[in-house]
Short mmCIF file of C-alpha atoms in Angstrom, two decimals:
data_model
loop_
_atom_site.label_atom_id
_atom_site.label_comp_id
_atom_site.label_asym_id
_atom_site.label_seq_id
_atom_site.Cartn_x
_atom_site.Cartn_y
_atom_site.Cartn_z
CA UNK A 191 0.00 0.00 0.00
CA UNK A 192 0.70 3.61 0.14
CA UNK A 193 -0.23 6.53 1.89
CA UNK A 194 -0.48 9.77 0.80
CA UNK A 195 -1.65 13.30 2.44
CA UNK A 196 -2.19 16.47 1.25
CA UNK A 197 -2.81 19.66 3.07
CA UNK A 198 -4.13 23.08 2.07
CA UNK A 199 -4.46 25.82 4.31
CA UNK A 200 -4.58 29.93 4.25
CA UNK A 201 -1.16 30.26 3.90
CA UNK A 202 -0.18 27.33 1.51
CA UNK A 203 0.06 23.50 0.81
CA UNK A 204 1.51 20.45 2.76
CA UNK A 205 1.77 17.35 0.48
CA UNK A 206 3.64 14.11 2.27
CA UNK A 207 3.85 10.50 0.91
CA UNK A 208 5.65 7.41 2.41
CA UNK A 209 7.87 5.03 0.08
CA UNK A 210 6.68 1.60 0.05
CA UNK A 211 5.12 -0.41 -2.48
CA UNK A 212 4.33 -3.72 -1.90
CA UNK A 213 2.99 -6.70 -4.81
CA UNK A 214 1.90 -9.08 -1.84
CA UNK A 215 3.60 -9.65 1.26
CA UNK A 216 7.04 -11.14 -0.11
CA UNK A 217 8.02 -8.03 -2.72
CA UNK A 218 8.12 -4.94 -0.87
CA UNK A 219 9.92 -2.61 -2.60
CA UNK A 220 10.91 1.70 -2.16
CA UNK A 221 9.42 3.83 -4.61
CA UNK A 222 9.00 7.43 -4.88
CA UNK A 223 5.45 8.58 -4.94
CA UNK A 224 6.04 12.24 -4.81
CA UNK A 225 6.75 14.34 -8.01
CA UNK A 226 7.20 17.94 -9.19
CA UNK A 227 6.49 19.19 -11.82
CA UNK A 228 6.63 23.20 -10.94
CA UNK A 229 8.04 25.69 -13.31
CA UNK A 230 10.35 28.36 -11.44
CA UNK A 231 8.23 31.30 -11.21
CA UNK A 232 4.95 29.91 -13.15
CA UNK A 233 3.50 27.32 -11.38
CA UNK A 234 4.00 24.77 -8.44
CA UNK A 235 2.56 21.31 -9.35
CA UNK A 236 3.04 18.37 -6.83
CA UNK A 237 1.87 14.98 -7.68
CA UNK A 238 1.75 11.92 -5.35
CA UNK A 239 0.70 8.74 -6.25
CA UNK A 240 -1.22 5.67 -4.70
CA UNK A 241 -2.22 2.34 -5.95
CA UNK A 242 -1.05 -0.08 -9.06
CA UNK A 243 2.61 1.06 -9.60
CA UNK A 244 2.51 0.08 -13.02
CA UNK A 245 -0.63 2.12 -13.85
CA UNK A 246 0.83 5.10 -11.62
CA UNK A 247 3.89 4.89 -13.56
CA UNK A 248 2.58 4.70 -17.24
CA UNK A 249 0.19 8.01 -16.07
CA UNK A 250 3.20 9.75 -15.02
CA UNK A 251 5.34 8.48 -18.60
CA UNK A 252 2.26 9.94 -20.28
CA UNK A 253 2.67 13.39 -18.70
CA UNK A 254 5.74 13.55 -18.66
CA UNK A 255 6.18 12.90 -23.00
CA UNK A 256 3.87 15.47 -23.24
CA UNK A 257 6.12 17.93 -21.39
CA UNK A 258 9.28 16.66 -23.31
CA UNK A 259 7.32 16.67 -27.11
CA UNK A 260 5.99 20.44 -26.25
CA UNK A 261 2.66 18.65 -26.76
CA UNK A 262 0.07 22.11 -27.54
CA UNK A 263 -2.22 20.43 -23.92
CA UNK A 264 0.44 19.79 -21.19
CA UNK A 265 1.04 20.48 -17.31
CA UNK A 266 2.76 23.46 -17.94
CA UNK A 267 0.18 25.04 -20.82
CA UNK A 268 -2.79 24.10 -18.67
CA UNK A 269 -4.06 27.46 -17.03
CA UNK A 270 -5.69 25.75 -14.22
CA UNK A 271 -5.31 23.12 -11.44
CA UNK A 272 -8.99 21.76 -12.35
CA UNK A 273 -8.00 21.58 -16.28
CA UNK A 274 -4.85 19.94 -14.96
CA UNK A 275 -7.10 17.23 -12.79
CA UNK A 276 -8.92 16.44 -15.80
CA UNK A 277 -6.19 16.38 -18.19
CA UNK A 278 -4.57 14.33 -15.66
CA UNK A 279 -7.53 12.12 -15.02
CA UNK A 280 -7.82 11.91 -19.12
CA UNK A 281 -4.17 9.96 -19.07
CA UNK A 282 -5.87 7.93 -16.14
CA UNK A 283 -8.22 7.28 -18.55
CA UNK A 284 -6.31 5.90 -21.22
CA UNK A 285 -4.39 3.91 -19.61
CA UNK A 286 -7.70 2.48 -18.04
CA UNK A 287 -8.76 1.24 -21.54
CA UNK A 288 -5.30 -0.01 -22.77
CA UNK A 289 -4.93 -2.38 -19.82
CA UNK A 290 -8.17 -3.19 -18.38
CA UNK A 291 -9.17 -6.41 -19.98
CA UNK A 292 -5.73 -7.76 -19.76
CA UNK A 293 -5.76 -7.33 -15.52
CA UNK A 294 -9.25 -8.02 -15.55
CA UNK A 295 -8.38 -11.53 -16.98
CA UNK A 296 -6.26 -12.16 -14.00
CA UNK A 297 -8.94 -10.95 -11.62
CA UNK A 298 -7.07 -7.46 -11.02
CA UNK A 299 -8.55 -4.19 -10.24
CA UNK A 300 -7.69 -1.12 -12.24
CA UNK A 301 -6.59 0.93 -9.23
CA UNK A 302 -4.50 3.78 -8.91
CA UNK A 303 -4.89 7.88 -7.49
CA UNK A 304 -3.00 11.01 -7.37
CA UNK A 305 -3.05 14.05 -5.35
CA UNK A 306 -2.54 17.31 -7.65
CA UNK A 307 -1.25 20.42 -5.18
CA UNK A 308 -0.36 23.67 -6.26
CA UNK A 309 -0.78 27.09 -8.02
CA UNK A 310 -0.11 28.38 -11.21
CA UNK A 311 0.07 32.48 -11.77
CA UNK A 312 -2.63 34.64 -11.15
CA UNK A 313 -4.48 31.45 -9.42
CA UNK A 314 -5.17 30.36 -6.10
CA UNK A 315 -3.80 27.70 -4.44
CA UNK A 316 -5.85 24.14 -4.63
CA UNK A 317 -5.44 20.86 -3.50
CA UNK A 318 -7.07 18.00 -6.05
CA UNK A 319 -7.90 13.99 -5.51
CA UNK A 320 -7.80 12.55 -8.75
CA UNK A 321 -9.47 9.07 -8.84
CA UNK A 322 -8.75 5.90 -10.82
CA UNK A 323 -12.02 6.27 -12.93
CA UNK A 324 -10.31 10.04 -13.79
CA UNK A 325 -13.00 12.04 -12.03
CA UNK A 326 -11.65 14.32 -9.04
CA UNK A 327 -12.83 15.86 -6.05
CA UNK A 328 -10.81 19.74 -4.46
CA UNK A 329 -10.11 19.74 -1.03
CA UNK A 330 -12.03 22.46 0.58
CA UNK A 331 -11.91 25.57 3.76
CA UNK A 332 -14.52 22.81 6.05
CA UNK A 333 -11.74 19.98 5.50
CA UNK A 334 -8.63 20.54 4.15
CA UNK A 335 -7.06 17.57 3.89
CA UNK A 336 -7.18 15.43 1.22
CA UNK A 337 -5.57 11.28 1.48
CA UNK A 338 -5.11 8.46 -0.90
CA UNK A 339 -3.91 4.77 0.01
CA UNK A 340 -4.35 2.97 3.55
CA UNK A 341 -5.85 6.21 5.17
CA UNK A 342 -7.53 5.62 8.04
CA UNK A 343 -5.09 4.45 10.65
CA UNK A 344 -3.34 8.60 10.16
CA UNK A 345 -7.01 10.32 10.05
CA UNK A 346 -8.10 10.62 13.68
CA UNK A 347 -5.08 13.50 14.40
CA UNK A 348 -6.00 14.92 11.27
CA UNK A 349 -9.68 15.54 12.18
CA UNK A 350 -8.17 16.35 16.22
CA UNK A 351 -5.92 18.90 15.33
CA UNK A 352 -5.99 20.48 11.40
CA UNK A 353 -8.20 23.18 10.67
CA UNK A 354 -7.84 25.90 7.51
CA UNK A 355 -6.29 28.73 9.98
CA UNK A 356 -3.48 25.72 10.84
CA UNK A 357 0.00 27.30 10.21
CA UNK A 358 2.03 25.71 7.80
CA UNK A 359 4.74 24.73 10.41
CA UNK A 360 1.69 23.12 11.99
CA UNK A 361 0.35 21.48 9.46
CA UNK A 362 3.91 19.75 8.37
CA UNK A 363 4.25 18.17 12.11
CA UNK A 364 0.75 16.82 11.65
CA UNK A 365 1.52 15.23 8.34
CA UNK A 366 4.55 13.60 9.92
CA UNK A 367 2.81 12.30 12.93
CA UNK A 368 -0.10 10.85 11.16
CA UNK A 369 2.21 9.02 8.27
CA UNK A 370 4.13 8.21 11.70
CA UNK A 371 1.12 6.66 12.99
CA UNK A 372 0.18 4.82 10.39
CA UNK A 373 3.31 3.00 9.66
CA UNK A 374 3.32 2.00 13.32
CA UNK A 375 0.26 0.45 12.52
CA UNK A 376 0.39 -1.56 8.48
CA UNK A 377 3.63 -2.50 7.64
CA UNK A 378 2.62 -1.60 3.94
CA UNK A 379 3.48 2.10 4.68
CA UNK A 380 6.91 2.74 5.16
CA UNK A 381 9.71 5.39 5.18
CA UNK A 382 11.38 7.26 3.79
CA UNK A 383 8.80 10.02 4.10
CA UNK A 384 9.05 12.53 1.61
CA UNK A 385 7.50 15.82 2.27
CA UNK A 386 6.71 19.25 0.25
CA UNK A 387 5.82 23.09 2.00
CA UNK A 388 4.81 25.77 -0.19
CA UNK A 389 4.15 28.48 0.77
CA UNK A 390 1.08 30.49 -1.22
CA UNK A 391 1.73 33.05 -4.00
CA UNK A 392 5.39 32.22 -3.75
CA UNK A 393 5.51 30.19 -7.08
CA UNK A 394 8.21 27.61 -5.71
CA UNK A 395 8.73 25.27 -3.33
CA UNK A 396 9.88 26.55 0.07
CA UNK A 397 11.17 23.10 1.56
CA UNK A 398 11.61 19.30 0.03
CA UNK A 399 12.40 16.53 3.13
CA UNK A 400 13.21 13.35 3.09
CA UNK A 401 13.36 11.41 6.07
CA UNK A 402 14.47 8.17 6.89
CA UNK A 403 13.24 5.81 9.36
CA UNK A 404 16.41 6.67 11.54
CA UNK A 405 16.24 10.60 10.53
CA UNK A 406 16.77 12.24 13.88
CA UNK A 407 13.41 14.35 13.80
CA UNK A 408 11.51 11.64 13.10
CA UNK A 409 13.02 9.58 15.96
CA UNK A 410 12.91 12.37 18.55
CA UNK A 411 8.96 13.19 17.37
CA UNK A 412 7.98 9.55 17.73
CA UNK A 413 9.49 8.95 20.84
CA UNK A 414 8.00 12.70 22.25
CA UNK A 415 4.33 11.46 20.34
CA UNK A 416 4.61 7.97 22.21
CA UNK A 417 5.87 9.73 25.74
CA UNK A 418 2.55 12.40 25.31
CA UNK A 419 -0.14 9.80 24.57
CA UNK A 420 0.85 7.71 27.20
CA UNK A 421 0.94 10.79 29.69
CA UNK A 422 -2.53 11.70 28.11
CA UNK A 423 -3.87 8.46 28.58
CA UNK A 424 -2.80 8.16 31.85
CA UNK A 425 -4.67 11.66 32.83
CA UNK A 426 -7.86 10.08 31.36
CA UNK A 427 -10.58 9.91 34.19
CA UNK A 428 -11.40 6.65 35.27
CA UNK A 429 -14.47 4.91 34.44
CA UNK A 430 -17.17 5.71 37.11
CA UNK A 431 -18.67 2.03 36.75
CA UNK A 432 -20.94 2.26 39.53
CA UNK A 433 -23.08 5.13 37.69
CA UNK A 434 -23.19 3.24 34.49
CA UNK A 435 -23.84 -0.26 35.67
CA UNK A 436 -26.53 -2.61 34.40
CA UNK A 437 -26.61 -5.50 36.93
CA UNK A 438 -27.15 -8.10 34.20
CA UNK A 439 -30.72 -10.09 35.90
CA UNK A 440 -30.40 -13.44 33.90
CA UNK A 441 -27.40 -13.16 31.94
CA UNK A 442 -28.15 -16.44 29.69
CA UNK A 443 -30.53 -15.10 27.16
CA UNK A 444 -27.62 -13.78 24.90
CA UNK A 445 -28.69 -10.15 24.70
CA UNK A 446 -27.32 -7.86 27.52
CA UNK B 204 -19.93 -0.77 9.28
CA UNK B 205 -19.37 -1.71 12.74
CA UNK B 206 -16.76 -1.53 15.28
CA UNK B 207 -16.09 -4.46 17.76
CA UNK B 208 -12.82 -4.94 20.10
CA UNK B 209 -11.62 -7.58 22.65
CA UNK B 210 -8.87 -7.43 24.97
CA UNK B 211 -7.22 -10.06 26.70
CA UNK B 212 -4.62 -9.23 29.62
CA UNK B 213 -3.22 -11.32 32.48
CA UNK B 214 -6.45 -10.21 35.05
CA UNK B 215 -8.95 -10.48 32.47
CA UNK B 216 -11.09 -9.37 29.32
CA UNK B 217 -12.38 -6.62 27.59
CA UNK B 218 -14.88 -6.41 25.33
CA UNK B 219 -16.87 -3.70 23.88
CA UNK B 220 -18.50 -2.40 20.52
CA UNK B 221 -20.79 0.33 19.26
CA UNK B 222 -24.06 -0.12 18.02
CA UNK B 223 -24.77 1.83 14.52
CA UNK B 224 -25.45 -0.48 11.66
CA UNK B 225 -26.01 0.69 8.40
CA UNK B 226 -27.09 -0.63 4.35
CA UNK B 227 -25.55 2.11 2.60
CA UNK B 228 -25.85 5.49 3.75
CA UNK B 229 -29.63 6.15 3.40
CA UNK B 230 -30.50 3.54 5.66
CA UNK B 231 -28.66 3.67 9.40
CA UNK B 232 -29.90 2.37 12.46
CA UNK B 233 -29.10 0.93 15.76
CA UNK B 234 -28.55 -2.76 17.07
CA UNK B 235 -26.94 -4.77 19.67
CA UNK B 236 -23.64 -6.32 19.11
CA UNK B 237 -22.51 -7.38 22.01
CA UNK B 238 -24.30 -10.31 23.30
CA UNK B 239 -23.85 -12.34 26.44
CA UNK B 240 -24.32 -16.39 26.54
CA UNK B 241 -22.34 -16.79 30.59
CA UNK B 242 -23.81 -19.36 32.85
CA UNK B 243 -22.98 -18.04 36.26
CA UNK B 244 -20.39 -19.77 37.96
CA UNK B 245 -19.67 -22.46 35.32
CA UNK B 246 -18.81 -20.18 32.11
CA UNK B 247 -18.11 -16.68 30.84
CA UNK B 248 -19.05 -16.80 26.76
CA UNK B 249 -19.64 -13.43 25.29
CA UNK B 250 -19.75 -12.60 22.10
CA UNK B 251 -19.43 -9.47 19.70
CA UNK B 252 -20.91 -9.55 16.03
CA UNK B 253 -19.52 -7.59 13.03
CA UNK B 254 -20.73 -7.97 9.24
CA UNK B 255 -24.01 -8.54 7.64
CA UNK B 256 -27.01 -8.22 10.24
CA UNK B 257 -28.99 -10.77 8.72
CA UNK B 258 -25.98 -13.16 8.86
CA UNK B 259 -25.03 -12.52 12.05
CA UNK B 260 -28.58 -12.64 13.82
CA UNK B 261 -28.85 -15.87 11.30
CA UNK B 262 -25.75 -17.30 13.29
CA UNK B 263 -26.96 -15.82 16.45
CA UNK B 264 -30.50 -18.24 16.40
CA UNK B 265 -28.95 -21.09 15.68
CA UNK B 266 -26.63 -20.63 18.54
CA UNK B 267 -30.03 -20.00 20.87
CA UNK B 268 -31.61 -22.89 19.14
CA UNK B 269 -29.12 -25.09 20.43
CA UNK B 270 -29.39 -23.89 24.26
CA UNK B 271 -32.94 -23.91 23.93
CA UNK B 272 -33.44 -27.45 22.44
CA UNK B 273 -30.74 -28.38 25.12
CA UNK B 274 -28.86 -30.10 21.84
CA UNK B 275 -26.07 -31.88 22.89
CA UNK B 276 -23.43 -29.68 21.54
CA UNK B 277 -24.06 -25.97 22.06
CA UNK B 278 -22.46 -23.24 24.39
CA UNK B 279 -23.27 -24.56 27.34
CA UNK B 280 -22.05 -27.79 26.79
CA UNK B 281 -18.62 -27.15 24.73
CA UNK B 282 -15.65 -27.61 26.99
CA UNK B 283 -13.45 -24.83 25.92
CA UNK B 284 -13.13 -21.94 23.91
CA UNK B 285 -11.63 -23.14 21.18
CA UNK B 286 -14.54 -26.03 20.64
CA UNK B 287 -16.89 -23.07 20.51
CA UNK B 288 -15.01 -20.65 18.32
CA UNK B 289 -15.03 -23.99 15.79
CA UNK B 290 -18.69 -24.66 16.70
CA UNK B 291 -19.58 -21.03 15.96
CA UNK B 292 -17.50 -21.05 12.60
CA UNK B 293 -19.50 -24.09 11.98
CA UNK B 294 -22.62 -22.21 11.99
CA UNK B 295 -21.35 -19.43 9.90
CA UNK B 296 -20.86 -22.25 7.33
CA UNK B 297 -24.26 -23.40 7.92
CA UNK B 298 -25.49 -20.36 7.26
CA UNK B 299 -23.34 -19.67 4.12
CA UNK B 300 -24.01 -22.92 2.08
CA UNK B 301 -27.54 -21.69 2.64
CA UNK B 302 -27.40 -18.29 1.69
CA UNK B 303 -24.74 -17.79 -0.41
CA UNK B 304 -26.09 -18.77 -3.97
CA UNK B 305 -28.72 -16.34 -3.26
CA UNK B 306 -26.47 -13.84 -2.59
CA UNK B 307 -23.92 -13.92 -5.17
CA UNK B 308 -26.82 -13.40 -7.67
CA UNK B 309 -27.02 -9.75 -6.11
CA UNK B 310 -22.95 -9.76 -5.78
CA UNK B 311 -23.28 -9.37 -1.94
CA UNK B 312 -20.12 -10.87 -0.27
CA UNK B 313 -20.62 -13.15 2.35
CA UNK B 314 -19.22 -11.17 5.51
CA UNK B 315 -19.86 -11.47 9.24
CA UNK B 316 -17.46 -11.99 11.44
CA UNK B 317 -17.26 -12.55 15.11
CA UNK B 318 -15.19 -12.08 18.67
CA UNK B 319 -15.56 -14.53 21.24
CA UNK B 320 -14.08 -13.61 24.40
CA UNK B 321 -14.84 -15.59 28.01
CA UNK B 322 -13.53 -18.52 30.40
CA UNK B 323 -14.76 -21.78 30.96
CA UNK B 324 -14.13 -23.39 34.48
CA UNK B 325 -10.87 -25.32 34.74
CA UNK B 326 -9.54 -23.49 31.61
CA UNK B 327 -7.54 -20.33 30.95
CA UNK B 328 -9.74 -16.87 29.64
CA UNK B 329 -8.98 -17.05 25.74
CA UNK B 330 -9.88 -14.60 23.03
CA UNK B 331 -10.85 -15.68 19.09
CA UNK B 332 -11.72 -14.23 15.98
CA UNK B 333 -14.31 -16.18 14.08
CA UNK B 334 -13.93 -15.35 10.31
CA UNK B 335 -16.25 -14.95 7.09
CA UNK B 336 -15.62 -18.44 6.37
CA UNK B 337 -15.71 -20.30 9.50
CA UNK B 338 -12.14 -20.44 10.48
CA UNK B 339 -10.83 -18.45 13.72
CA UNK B 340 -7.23 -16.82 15.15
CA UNK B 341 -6.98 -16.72 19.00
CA UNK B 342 -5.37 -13.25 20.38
CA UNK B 343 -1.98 -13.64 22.47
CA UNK B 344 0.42 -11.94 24.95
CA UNK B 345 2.37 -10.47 21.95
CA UNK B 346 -0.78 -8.71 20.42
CA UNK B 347 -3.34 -8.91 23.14
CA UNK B 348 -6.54 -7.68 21.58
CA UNK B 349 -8.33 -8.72 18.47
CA UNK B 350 -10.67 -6.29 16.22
CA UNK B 351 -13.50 -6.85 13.49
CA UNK B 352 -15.11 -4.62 11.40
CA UNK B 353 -14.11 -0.73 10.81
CA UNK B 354 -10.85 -1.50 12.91
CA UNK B 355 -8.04 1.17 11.56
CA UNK B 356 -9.19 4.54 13.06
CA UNK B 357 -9.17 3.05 16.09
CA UNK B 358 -5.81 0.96 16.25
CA UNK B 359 -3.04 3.36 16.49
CA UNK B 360 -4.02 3.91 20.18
CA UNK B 361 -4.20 0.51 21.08
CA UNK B 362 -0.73 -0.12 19.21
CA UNK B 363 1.22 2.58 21.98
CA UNK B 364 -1.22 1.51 25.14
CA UNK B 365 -1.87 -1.94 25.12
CA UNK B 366 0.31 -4.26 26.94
CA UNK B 367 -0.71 -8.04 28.47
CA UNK B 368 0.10 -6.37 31.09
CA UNK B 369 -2.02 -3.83 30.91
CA UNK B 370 -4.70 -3.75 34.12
CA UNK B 371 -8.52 -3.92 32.72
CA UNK B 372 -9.46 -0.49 34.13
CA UNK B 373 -6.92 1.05 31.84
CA UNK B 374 -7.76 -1.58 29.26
CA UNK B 375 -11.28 -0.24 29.36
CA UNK B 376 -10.32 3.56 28.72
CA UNK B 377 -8.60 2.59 26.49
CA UNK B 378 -11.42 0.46 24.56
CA UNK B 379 -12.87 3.75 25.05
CA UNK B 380 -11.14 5.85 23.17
CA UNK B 381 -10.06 3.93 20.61
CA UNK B 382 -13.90 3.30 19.62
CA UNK B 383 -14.45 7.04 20.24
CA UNK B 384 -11.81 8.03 17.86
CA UNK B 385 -13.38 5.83 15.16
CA UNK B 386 -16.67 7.35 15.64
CA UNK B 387 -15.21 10.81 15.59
CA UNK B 388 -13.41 10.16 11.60
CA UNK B 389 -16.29 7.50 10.68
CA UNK B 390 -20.06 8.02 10.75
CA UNK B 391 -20.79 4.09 9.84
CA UNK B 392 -19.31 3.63 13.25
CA UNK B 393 -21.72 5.36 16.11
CA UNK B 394 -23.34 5.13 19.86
CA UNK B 395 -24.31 3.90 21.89
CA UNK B 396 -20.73 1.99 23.16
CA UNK B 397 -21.36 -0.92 25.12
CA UNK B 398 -18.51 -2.54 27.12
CA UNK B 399 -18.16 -5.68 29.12
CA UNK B 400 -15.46 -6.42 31.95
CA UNK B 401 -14.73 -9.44 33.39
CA UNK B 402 -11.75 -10.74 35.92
CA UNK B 403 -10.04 -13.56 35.14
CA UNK B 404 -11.20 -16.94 37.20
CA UNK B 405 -14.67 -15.27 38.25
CA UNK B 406 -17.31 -16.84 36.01
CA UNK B 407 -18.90 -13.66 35.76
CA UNK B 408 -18.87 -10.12 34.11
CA UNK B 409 -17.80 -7.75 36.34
CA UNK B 410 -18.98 -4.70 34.52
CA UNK B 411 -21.55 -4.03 32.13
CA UNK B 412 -21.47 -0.28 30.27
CA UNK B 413 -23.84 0.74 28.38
CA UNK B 414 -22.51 4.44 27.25
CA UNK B 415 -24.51 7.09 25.07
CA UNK B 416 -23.00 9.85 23.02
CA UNK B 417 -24.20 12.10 25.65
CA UNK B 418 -23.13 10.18 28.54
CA UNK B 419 -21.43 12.02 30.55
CA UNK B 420 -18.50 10.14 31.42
CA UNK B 421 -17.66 9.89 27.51
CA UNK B 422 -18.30 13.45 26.78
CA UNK B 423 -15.64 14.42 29.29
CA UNK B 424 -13.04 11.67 28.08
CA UNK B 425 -13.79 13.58 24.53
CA UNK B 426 -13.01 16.25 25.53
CA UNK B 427 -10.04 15.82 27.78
CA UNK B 428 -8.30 13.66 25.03
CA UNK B 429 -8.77 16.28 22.38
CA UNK B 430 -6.96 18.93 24.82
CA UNK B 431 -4.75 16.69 25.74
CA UNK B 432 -3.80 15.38 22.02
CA UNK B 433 -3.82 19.08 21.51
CA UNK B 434 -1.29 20.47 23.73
CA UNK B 435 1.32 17.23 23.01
CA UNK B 436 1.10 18.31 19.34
CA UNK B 437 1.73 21.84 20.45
CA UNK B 438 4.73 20.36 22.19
CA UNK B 439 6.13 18.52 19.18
CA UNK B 440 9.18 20.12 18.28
CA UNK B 441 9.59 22.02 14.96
CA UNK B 442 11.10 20.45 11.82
CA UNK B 443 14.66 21.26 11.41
CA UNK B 444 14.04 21.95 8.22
CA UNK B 445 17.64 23.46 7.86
CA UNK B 446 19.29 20.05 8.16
CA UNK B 447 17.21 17.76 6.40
CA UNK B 448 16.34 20.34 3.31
CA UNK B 449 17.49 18.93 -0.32
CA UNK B 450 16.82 22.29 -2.42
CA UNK B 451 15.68 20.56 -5.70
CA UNK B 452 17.82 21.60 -8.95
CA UNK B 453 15.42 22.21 -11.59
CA UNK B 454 12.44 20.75 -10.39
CA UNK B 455 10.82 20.12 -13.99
CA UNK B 456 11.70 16.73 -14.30
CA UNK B 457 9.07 15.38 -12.38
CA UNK B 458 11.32 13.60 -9.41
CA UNK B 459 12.87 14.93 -6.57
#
């Protein structure tokens, strides 16, 4: 699996990805899975990718030979981040119909997302999900995070502690922590973590990380996470069983 | 979807769910999932039920039909845990041969799953998970608490808490919150939270909870956790961006 976060708030975009790919349980491989495509000055464009590597890969060829042949409809002509979802989700698309009988003979699904982050001149900044069927959704001011792959383990400090108004500082720690959390929990998601802050109307990328497993921060931050919960959990009241008990009368019936 | 969770430490067990149910989004409702089948002073047998309602409550009578009938295998008369978890799974099977044709026609999976957590006089307290198709895993020291349905919201909490060692009052908080946290990122998964306690070598459930949304004691647990999550976040220490940054070349090429 993969996981993959994005983040837009009032003052920019946070877009973080782990590394690991996995075909089954015995080929686990590192991959990149973030990708930028900005132009100095023009445009910031941040792709990260989740699902079939093979289908992620042959989208990103695709885009990529239309850069390199100066194709007339490519990511640096498009003049917005929704034309450059759907011209994205087009390649999706194609690739869709050029190998979809031949997986579904073996039985496989046609499965693979992106997150599109950025800003091209005289735009505002927006934050894309890009599906495998090539339809997209924008992240949005109410929830402004947007996450493709095995996403649920990192989503509870995302809805405890991100908000629109979230400072970009802020909003990088949070990323870490819940692709942190995650890999704790499904070995399919695993470091390095590579991580992107722009800031808005800046037109390039403020600061590119990659951390390893062993990275220092990261080591320091889990440790400080695990330390914090623990101390939380420890404050937590304890139950007050006598106010909530139900004496069970005949406890054989099966229903309590 | 559902959220059920068993624990199983060196005093005791754990067990507790939450009660929304739901066939797709426009039709959500509220049933039991926890139910208890103890005979006091002889045998502890409770059970929590995840996966299609009408295959679980299918499961469920049969399971009554055999205490009522007083048939000569059934949960009163099995002589440890792991007979029953193979007795249930033989019901699920039951149920499957007889349903299954009928619902493959509709392409509805097959899926209920169950936890059975209890004691049985002269045995040690055990913990299983009763699968789709009959087969079951029994929890251990190493990873001492088993989960069905909507389980990844709710296991990063459990991953930096839980111990064997773990006593059950802090086993129950932390039930708590880790089925609170689900319900806060996943609407399938809602209240009321019912929870069962019960001390090794009794042969009876010490505590029976029965929580509400608005219960009190789980509104100030809510509350306290999201502080406290708060302020360790806001003790996090920044990036140091300086030392890990990688300023990208010419970030056209699509890689960094």
């Amino acid at each position: 699996m993969t996981y993959c976060l994005g983040i837009i708030t009032d003052t920019g975009l946070i877009m973080a990805v782990d590394s690991r790919t996995n075909a089954g349980v015995d080929y686990v491989s590192t991959h990149q899975k973030l990708f930028n495509f900005s132009r100095l000055g023009d445009r910031v464009i941040v792709l990260c990718t989740a699902g079939n590597l093979s289908m992620t890969q042959a989208v990103l060829n695709l885009l990529h030979r239309d850069i390199d042949t100066q194709a007339e409809v490519n990511l640096h002509t498009l003049d917005s981040l929704y034309e450059i979802a759907r011209y994205i989700g087009g390649k999706v698309r194609q690739i869709r119909e050029q190998d979809r009988q031949w997986l579904e003979k073996d039985r496989i699904d046609f499965q693979c997302s992106f997150l599109l982050g950025g800003q091209i001149q005289g735009k505002a900044p927006g934050l894309f999900l890009i599906y495998s069927q090539g339809n997209c959704i924008q992240a949005s001011k109410d929830t402004p995070f947007l996450q493709i792959g095995e996403a649920k383990y990192g989503k509870p400090i995302l809805d405890r502690i991100l908000s629109f108004e979230t400072t970009l500082e802020a909003a990088a720690k949070c990323a870490l922590l819940s692709i942190d959390s995650t890999m704790k929990s499904n070995i399919s998601v695993g470091p390095p973590i590579n991580l992107v802050m722009y800031e808005k109307d800046s037109f390039k990328i403020r600061y590119e990380l990659r951390l390893e497993l062993e990275a220092p921060y990261l080591s320091q931050m889990r440790r400080l996470w695990e330390v914090s919960l623990n101390e939380a959990f420890n404050r937590m009241p304890d139950v007050d069983w006598d106010q909530y008990l139900e004496v069970p009368n005949s406890p054989t019936r099966g229903e309590i």
